[in-house]
Tab-separated table of C-alpha atoms in Angstrom:
chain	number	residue	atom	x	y	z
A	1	UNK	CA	-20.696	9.698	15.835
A	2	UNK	CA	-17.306	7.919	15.505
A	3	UNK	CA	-17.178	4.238	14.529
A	4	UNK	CA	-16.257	1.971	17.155
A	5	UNK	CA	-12.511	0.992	16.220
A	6	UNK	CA	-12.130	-2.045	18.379
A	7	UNK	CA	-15.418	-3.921	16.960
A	8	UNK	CA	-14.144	-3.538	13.499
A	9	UNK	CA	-11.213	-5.576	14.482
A	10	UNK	CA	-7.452	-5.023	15.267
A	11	UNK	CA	-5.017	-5.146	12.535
A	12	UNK	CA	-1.038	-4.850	12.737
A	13	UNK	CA	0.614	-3.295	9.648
A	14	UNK	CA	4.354	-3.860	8.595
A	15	UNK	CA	5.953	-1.932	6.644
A	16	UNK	CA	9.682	-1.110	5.889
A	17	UNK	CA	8.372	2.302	4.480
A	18	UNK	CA	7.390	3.993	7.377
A	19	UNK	CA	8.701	6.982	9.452
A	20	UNK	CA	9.783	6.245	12.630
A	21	UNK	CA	12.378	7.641	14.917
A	22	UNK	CA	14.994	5.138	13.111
A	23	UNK	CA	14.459	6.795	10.012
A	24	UNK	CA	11.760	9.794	9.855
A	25	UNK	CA	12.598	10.776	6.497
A	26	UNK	CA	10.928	7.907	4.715
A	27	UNK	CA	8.291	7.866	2.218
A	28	UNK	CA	4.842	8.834	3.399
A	29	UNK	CA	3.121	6.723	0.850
A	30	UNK	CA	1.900	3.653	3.221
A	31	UNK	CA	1.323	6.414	6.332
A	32	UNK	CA	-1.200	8.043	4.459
A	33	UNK	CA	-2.718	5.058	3.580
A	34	UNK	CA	-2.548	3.802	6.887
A	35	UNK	CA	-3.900	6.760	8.575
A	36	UNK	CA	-7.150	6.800	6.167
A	37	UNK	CA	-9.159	3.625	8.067
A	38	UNK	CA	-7.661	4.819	11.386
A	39	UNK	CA	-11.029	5.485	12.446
A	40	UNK	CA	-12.352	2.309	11.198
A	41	UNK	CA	-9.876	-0.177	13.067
A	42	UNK	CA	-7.575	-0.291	15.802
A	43	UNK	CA	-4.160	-0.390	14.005
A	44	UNK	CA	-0.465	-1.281	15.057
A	45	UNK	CA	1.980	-0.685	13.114
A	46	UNK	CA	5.684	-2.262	13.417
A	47	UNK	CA	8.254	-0.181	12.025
A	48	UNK	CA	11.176	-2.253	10.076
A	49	UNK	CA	14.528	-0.673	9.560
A	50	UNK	CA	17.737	-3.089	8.437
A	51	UNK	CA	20.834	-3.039	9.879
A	52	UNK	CA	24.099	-4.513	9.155
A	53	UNK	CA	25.420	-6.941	11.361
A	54	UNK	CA	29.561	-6.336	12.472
A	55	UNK	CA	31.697	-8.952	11.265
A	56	UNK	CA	31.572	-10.909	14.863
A	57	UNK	CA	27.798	-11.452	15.245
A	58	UNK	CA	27.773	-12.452	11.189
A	59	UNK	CA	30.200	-15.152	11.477
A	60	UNK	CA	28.541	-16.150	14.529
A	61	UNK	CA	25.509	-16.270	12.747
A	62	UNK	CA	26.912	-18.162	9.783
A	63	UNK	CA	28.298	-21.169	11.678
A	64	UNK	CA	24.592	-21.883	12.220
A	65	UNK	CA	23.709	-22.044	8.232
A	66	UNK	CA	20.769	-23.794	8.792
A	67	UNK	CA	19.045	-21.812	11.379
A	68	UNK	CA	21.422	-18.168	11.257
A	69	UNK	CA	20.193	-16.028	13.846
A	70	UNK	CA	20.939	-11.932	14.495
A	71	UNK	CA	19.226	-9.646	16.784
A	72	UNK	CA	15.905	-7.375	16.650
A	73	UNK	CA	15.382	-4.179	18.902
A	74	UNK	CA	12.616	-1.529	19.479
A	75	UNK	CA	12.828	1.757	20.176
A	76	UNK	CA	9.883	3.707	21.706
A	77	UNK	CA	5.880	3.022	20.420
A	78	UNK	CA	4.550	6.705	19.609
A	79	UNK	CA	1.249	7.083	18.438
A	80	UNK	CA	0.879	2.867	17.586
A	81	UNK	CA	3.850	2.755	15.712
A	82	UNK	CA	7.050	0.693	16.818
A	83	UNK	CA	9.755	1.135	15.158
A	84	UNK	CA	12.164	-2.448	14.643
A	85	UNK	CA	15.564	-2.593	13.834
A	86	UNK	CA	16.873	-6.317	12.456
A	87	UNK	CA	20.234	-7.504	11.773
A	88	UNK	CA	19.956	-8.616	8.513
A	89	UNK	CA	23.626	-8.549	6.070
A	90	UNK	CA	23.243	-7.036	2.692
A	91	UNK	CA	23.001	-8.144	-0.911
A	92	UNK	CA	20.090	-10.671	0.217
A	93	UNK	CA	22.697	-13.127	1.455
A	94	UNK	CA	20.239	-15.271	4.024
A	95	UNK	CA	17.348	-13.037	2.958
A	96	UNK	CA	14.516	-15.701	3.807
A	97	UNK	CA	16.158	-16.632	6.914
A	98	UNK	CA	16.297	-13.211	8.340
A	99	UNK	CA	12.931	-12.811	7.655
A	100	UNK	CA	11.665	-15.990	8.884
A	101	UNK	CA	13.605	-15.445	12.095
A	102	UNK	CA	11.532	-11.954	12.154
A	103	UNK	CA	8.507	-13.142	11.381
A	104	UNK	CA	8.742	-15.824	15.029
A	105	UNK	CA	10.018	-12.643	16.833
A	106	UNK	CA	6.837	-10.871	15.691
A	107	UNK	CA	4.358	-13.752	16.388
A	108	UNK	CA	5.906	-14.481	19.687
A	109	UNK	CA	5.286	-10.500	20.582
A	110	UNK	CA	1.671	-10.877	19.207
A	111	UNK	CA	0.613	-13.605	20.634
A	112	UNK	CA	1.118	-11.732	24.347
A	113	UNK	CA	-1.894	-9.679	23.374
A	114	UNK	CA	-4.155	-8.174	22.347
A	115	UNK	CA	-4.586	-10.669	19.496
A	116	UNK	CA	-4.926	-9.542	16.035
A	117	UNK	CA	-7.629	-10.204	13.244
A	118	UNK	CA	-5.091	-9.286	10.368
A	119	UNK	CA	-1.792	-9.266	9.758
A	120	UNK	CA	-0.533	-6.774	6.698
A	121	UNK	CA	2.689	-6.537	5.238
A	122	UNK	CA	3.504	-3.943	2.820
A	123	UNK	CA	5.513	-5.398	0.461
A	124	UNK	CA	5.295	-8.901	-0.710
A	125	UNK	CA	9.288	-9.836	-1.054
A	126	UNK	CA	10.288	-8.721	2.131
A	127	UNK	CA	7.554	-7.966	4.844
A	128	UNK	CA	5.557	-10.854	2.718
A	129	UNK	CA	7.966	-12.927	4.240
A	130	UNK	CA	7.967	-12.368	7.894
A	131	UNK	CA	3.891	-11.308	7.781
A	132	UNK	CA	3.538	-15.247	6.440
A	133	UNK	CA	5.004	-16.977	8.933
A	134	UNK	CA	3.680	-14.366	11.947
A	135	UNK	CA	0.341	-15.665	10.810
A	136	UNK	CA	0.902	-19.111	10.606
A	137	UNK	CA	1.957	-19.475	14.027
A	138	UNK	CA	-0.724	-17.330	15.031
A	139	UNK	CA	-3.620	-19.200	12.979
A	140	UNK	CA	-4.834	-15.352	11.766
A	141	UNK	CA	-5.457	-14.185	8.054
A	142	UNK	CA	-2.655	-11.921	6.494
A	143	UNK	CA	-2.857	-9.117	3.562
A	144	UNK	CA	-0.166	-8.111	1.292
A	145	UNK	CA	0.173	-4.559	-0.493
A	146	UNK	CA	2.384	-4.975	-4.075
A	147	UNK	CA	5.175	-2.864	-3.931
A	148	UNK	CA	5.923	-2.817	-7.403
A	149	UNK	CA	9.742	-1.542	-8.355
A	150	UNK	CA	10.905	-3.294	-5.169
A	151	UNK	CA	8.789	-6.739	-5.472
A	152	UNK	CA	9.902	-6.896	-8.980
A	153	UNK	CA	13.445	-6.133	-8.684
A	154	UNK	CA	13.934	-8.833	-5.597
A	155	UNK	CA	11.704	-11.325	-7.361
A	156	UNK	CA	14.327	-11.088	-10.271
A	157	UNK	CA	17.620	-11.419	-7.964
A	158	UNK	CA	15.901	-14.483	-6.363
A	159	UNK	CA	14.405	-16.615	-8.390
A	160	UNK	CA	15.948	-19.824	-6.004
A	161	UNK	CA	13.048	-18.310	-3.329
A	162	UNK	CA	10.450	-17.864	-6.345
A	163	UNK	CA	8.219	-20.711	-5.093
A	164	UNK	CA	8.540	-19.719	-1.511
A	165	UNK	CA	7.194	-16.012	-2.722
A	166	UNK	CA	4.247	-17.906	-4.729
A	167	UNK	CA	3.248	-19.325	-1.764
A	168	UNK	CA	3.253	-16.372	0.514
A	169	UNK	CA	1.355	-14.200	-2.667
A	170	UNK	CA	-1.030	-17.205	-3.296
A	171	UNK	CA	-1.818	-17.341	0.714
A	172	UNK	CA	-2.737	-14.186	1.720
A	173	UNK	CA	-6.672	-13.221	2.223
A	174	UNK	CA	-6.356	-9.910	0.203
A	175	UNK	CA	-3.671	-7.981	-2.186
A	176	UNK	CA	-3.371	-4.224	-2.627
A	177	UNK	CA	-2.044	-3.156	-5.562
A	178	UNK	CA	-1.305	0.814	-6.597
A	179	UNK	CA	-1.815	0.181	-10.120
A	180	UNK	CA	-3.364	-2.848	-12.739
A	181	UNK	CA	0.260	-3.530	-14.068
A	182	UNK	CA	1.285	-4.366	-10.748
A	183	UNK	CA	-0.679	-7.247	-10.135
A	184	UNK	CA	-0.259	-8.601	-13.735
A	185	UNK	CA	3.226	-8.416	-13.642
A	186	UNK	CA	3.336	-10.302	-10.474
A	187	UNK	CA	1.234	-13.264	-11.704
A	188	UNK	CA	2.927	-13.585	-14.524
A	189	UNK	CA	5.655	-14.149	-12.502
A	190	UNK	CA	3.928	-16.380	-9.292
A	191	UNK	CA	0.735	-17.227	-11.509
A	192	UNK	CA	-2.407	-15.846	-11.358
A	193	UNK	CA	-4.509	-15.700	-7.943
A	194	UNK	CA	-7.710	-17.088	-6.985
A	195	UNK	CA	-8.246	-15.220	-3.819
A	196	UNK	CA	-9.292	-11.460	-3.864
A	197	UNK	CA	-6.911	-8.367	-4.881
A	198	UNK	CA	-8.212	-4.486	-4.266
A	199	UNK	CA	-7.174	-2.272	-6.760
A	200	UNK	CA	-5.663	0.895	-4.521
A	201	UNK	CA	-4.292	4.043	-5.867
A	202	UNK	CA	-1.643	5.523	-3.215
A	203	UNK	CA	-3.329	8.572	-1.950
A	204	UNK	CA	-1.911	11.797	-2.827
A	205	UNK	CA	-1.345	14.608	0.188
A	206	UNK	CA	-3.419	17.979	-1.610
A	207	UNK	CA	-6.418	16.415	-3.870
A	208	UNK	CA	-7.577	19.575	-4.494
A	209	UNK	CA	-8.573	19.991	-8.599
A	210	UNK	CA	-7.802	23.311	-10.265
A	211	UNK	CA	-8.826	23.699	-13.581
A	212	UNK	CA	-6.447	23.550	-16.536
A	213	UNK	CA	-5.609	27.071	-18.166
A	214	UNK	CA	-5.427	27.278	-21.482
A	215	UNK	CA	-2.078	27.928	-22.681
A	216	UNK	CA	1.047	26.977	-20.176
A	217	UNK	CA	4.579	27.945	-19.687
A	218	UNK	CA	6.156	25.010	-21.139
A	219	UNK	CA	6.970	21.472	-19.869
A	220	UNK	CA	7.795	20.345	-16.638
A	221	UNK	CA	9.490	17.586	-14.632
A	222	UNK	CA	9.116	17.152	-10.874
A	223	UNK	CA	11.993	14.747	-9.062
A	224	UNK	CA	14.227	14.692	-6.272
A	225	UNK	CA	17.565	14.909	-8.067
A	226	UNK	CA	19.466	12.357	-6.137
A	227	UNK	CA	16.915	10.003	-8.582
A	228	UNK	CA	17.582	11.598	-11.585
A	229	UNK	CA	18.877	8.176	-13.024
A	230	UNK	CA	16.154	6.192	-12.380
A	231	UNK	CA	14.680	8.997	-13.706
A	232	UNK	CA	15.610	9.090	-16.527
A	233	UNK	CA	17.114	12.486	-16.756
A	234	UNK	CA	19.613	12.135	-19.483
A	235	UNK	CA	17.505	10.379	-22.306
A	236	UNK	CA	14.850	13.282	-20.889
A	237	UNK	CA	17.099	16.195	-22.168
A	238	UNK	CA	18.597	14.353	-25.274
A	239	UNK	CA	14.205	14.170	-26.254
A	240	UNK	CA	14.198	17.973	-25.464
A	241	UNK	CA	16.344	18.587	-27.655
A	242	UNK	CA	14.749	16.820	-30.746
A	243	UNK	CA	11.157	18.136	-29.796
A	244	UNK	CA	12.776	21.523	-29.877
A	245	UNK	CA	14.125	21.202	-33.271
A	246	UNK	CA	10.265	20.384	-33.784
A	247	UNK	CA	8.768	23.128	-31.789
A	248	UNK	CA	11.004	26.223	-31.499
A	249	UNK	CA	11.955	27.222	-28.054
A	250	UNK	CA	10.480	24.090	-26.497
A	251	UNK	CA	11.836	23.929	-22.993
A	252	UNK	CA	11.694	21.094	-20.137
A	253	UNK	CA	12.053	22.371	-16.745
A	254	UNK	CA	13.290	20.379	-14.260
A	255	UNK	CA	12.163	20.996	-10.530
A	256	UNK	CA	13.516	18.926	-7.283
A	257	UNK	CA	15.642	19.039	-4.127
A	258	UNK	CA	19.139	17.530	-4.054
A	259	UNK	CA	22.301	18.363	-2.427
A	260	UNK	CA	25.350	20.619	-3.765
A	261	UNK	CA	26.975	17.008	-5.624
A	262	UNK	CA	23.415	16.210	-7.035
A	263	UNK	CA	22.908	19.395	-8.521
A	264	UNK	CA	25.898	19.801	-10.319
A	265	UNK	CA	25.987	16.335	-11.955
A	266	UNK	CA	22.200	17.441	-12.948
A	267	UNK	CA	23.614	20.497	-14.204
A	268	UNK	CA	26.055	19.089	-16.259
A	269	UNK	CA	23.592	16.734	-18.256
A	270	UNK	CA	20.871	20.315	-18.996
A	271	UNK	CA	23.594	22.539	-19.733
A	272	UNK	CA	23.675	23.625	-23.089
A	273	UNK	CA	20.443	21.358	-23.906
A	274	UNK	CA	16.533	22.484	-23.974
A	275	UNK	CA	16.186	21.575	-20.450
A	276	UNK	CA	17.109	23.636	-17.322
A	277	UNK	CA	17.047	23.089	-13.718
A	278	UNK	CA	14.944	25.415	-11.162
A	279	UNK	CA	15.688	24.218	-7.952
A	280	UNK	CA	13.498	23.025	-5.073
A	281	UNK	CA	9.831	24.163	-4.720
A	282	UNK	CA	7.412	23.833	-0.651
A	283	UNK	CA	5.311	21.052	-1.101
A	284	UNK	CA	2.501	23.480	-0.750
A	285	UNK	CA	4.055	25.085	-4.124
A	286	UNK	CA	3.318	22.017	-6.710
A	287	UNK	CA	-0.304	21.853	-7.646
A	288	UNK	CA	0.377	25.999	-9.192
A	289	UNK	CA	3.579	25.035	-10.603
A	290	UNK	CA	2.023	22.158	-12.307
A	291	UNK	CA	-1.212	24.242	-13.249
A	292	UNK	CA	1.400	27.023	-15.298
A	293	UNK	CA	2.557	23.732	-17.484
A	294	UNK	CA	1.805	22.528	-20.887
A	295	UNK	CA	2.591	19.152	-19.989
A	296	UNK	CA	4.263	16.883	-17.379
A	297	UNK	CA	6.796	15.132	-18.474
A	298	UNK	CA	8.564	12.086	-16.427
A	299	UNK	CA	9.620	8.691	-18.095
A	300	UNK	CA	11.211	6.497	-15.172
A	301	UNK	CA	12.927	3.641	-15.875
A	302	UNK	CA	11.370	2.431	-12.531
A	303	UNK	CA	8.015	4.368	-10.699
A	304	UNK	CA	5.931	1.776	-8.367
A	305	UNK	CA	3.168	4.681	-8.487
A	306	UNK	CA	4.257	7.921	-8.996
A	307	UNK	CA	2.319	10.250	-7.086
A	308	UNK	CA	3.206	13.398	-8.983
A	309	UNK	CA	1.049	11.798	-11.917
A	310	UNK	CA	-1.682	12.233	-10.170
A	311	UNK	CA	-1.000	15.301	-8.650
A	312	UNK	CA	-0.335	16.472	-12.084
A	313	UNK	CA	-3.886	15.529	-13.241
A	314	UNK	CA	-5.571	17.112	-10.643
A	315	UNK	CA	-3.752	20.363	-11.307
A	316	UNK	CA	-5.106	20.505	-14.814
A	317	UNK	CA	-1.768	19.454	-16.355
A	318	UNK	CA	-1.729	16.534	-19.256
A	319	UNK	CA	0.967	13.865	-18.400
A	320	UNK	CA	3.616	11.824	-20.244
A	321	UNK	CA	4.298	8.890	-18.143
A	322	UNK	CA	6.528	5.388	-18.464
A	323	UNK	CA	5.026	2.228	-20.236
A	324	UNK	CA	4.640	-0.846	-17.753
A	325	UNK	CA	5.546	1.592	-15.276
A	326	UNK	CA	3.762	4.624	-12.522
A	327	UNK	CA	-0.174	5.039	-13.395
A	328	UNK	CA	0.146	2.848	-16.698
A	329	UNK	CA	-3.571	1.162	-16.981
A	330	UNK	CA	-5.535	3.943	-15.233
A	331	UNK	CA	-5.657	6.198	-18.315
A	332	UNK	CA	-5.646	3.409	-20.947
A	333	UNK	CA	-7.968	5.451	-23.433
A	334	UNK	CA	-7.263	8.908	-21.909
A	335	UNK	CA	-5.949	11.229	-24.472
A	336	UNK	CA	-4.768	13.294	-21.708
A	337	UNK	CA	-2.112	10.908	-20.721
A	338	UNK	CA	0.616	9.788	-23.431
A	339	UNK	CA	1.853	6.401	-22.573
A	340	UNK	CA	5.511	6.251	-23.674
A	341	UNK	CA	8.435	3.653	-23.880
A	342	UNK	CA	11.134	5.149	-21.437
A	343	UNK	CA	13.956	3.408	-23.451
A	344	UNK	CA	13.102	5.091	-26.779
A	345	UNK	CA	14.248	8.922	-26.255
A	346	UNK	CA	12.293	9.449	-30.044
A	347	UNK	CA	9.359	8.093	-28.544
A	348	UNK	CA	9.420	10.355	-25.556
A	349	UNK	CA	10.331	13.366	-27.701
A	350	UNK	CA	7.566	12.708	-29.610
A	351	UNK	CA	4.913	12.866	-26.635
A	352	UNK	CA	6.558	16.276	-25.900
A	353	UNK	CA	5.987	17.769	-29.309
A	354	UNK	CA	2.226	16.377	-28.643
A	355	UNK	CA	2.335	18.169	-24.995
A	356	UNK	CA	3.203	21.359	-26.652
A	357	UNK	CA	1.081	21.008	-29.812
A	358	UNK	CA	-1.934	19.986	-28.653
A	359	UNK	CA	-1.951	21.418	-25.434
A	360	UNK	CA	-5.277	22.863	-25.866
A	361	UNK	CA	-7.758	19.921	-27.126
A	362	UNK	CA	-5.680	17.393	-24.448
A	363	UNK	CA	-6.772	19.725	-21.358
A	364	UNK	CA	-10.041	20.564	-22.653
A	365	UNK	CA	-10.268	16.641	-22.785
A	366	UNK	CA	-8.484	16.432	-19.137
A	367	UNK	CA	-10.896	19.572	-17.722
A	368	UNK	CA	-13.642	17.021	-18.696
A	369	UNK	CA	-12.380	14.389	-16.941
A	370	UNK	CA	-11.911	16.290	-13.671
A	371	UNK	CA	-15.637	16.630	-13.534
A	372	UNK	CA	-16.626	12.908	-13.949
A	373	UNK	CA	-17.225	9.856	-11.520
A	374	UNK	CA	-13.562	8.664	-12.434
A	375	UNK	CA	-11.568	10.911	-10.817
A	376	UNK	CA	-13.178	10.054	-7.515
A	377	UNK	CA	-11.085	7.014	-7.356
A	378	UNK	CA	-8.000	9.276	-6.749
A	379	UNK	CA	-9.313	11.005	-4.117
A	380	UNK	CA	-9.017	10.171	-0.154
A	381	UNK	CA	-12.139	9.275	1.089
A	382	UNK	CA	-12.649	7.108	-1.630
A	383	UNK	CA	-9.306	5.312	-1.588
A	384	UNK	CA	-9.312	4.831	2.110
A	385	UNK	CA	-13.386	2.914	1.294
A	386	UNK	CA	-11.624	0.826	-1.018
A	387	UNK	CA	-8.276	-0.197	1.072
A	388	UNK	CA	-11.187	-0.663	4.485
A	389	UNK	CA	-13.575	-2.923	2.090
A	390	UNK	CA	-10.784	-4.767	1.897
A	391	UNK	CA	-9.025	-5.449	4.736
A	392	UNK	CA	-12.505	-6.003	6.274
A	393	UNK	CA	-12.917	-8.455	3.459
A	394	UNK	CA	-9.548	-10.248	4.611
A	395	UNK	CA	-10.372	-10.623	8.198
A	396	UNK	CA	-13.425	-12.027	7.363
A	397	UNK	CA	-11.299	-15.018	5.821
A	398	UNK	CA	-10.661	-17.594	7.640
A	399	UNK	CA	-6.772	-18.163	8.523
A	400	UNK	CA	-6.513	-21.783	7.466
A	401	UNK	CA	-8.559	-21.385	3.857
A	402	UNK	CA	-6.172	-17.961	2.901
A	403	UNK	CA	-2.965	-20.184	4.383
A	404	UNK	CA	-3.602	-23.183	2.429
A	405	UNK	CA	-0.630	-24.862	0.645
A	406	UNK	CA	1.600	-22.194	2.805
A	407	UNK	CA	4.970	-23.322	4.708
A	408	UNK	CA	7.190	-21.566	6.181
């Protein structure tokens, strides 16, 4: 027997990472989680999508400074999502104001019913914003998930709205967060919280585990090449080429999408170099490319999660990933995952020589792995008890002890 949605409570997601007719081809990361509890609660989900104001509506907007004002449209509700599109200009410029002027539009819509018992927005620097003052008005408890690579980089270009971001971290009933550096990277910079945070891994599409085999094809790399900066591509193929003068015939092979322009600049940084490119692979093709690796290889200089590491783990494959960065604090004393410092190319060529060399004790260590209690955290069912503990946990929170010390 199916669980009674509506006695579990309503909740109303927002999230600026969500497909919608706007914008389909977002990521899937926050849909999947999303979809997990959708048997647990009755969810709504608003759809954000920025747009740039013409030059007439901005400087209308502008000769209002203290209370600028642009417009907000929907476009059809289909299967309880809504997809929004705000005016907003770019570069930040009014970035709390925009937000705050969101947040009333999305209250005022609430508040015509049905009534929610949580508000969640899925990102604290930007959703955070207009999810705050929604719930304030309202007098309901809010949730925040930690987007990591975007929370971080808009915490740094702001720090004149770093107190107003404290406030709206310190106030919610609940925090998500993909990974442990996450959190402790946000407190370090908004000090530490006293209310609850849920440790969340994003969940990955195929969870299926296939054993590793003993000896692989060589090292891979999984990316959509229009990324290949963040990356990391270049100081990736300068490493290949010292772990090859290490390990004869060491190759890293490079597999992702991109258009005709995106290919050939990725072309031009492998050619000649112990790295090539293979082209695109079907989704439904990864986990037995992965499983014909030695080792996975990919040291962003930005990952929020990184779902490929995981991936990568469950297809029996031994991972190099970035310090501070992606999965770091999961696999702290794993020797199956090499923690490296995506700055240093020596360092990363060195955890490719250790791929390659070692390929066989580091899966026999990851095969054991695969067959504990710990891997269970990465797969669906148990992520989607996790993020439902606590978002039950937040609406049980009463609005005005999670809101205290909050303004809008």
């Amino acid at each position: 027997m199916m669980p009674d949605r509506r006695a579990s409570g309503r909740i109303v997601h927002v999230s600026g990472d969500f497909p919608d007719q706007f914008q389909p081809a977002k990521t899937r990361a926050i849909e999947s989680l999303v979809r997990l509890v959708d048997d647990r609660f009755e969810q709504q989900v608003f759809s954000l999508n920025r747009a740039a104001p013409g030059a007439a509506l901005l400087s209308a907007a502008l000769a209002n400074p203290l209370r600028p004002r642009l417009g907000i449209e929907t476009g059809g509700a289909h299967d309880g999502v809504t997809p929004v599109r705000y005016l907003a200009p770019g570069k930040g410029i009014y970035h709390a104001a925009m937000l705050g002027n969101l947040g009333d539009w999305l209250a005022d819509r609430l508040a015509a019913g049905p009534r929610p018992g949580l508000i969640v927005g899925h990102k604290l620097s930007v959703e955070g914003l207009a999810v705050a003052r929604a719930a304030r008005v309202l007098n309901v408890p809010y949730a925040l998930s930690i987007q990591g690579d975007s929370d971080l980089k808009i915490l740094s270009a702001r720090p004149d709205l770093r107190a107003r971001f404290a406030r709206v971290f310190h106030g919610a009933a609940m925090v998500f967060h993909f990974a442990p550096w996450a959190l402790a990277r946000i407190e370090a910079q908004l000090g530490p919280r006293s209310g609850a945070s849920t440790l969340v891994p994003c969940p990955v599409s195929n969870a299926q585990i296939i054993p590793p085999r003993e000896d692989g094809d060589g090292l891979l790399s999984i990316f959509h090449l229009q990324s290949h900066r963040r990356k990391n591509l270049a100081r990736m193929v300068a490493a290949s080429d010292r772990a090859a003068k290490v390990v004869p015939g060491l190759r890293l092979a490079v597999v992702g999408g991109g258009n005709a322009a995106q290919h050939a600049r990725c072309d031009a940084l492998v050619t000649g170099h112990a790295c090539v490119l293979e082209g695109a692979l079907p989704l439904e093709q990864i986990p037995a490319r992965l499983n014909r690796a030695s080792g996975f290889v990919l040291a962003s200089l930005r990952e929020s999660f990184g779902l490929v590491f995981i991936e990568a783990l469950l297809a029996g494959v031994p991972i190099a990933y970035p310090a501070d960065w992606a999965v770091d604090g999961y696999f702290d004393d794993a020797p199956f995952a090499l923690r490296v410092d995506n700055r240093d190319v020596g360092a990363i060529a060195e955890a490719m020589v250790r791929l390659v060399r070692d390929e066989r004790p580091l899966k026999a260590a990851l095969s054991t792995w695969q067959q504990c209690a710990q891997v269970r955290i990465f797969q669906r069912r148990a992520i989607g008890d996790a993020f439902a503990a606590g978002l039950a946990t937040a609406m049980s929170i009463p609005a005005n002890t999670s809101m205290t010390g909050l303004t809008p």
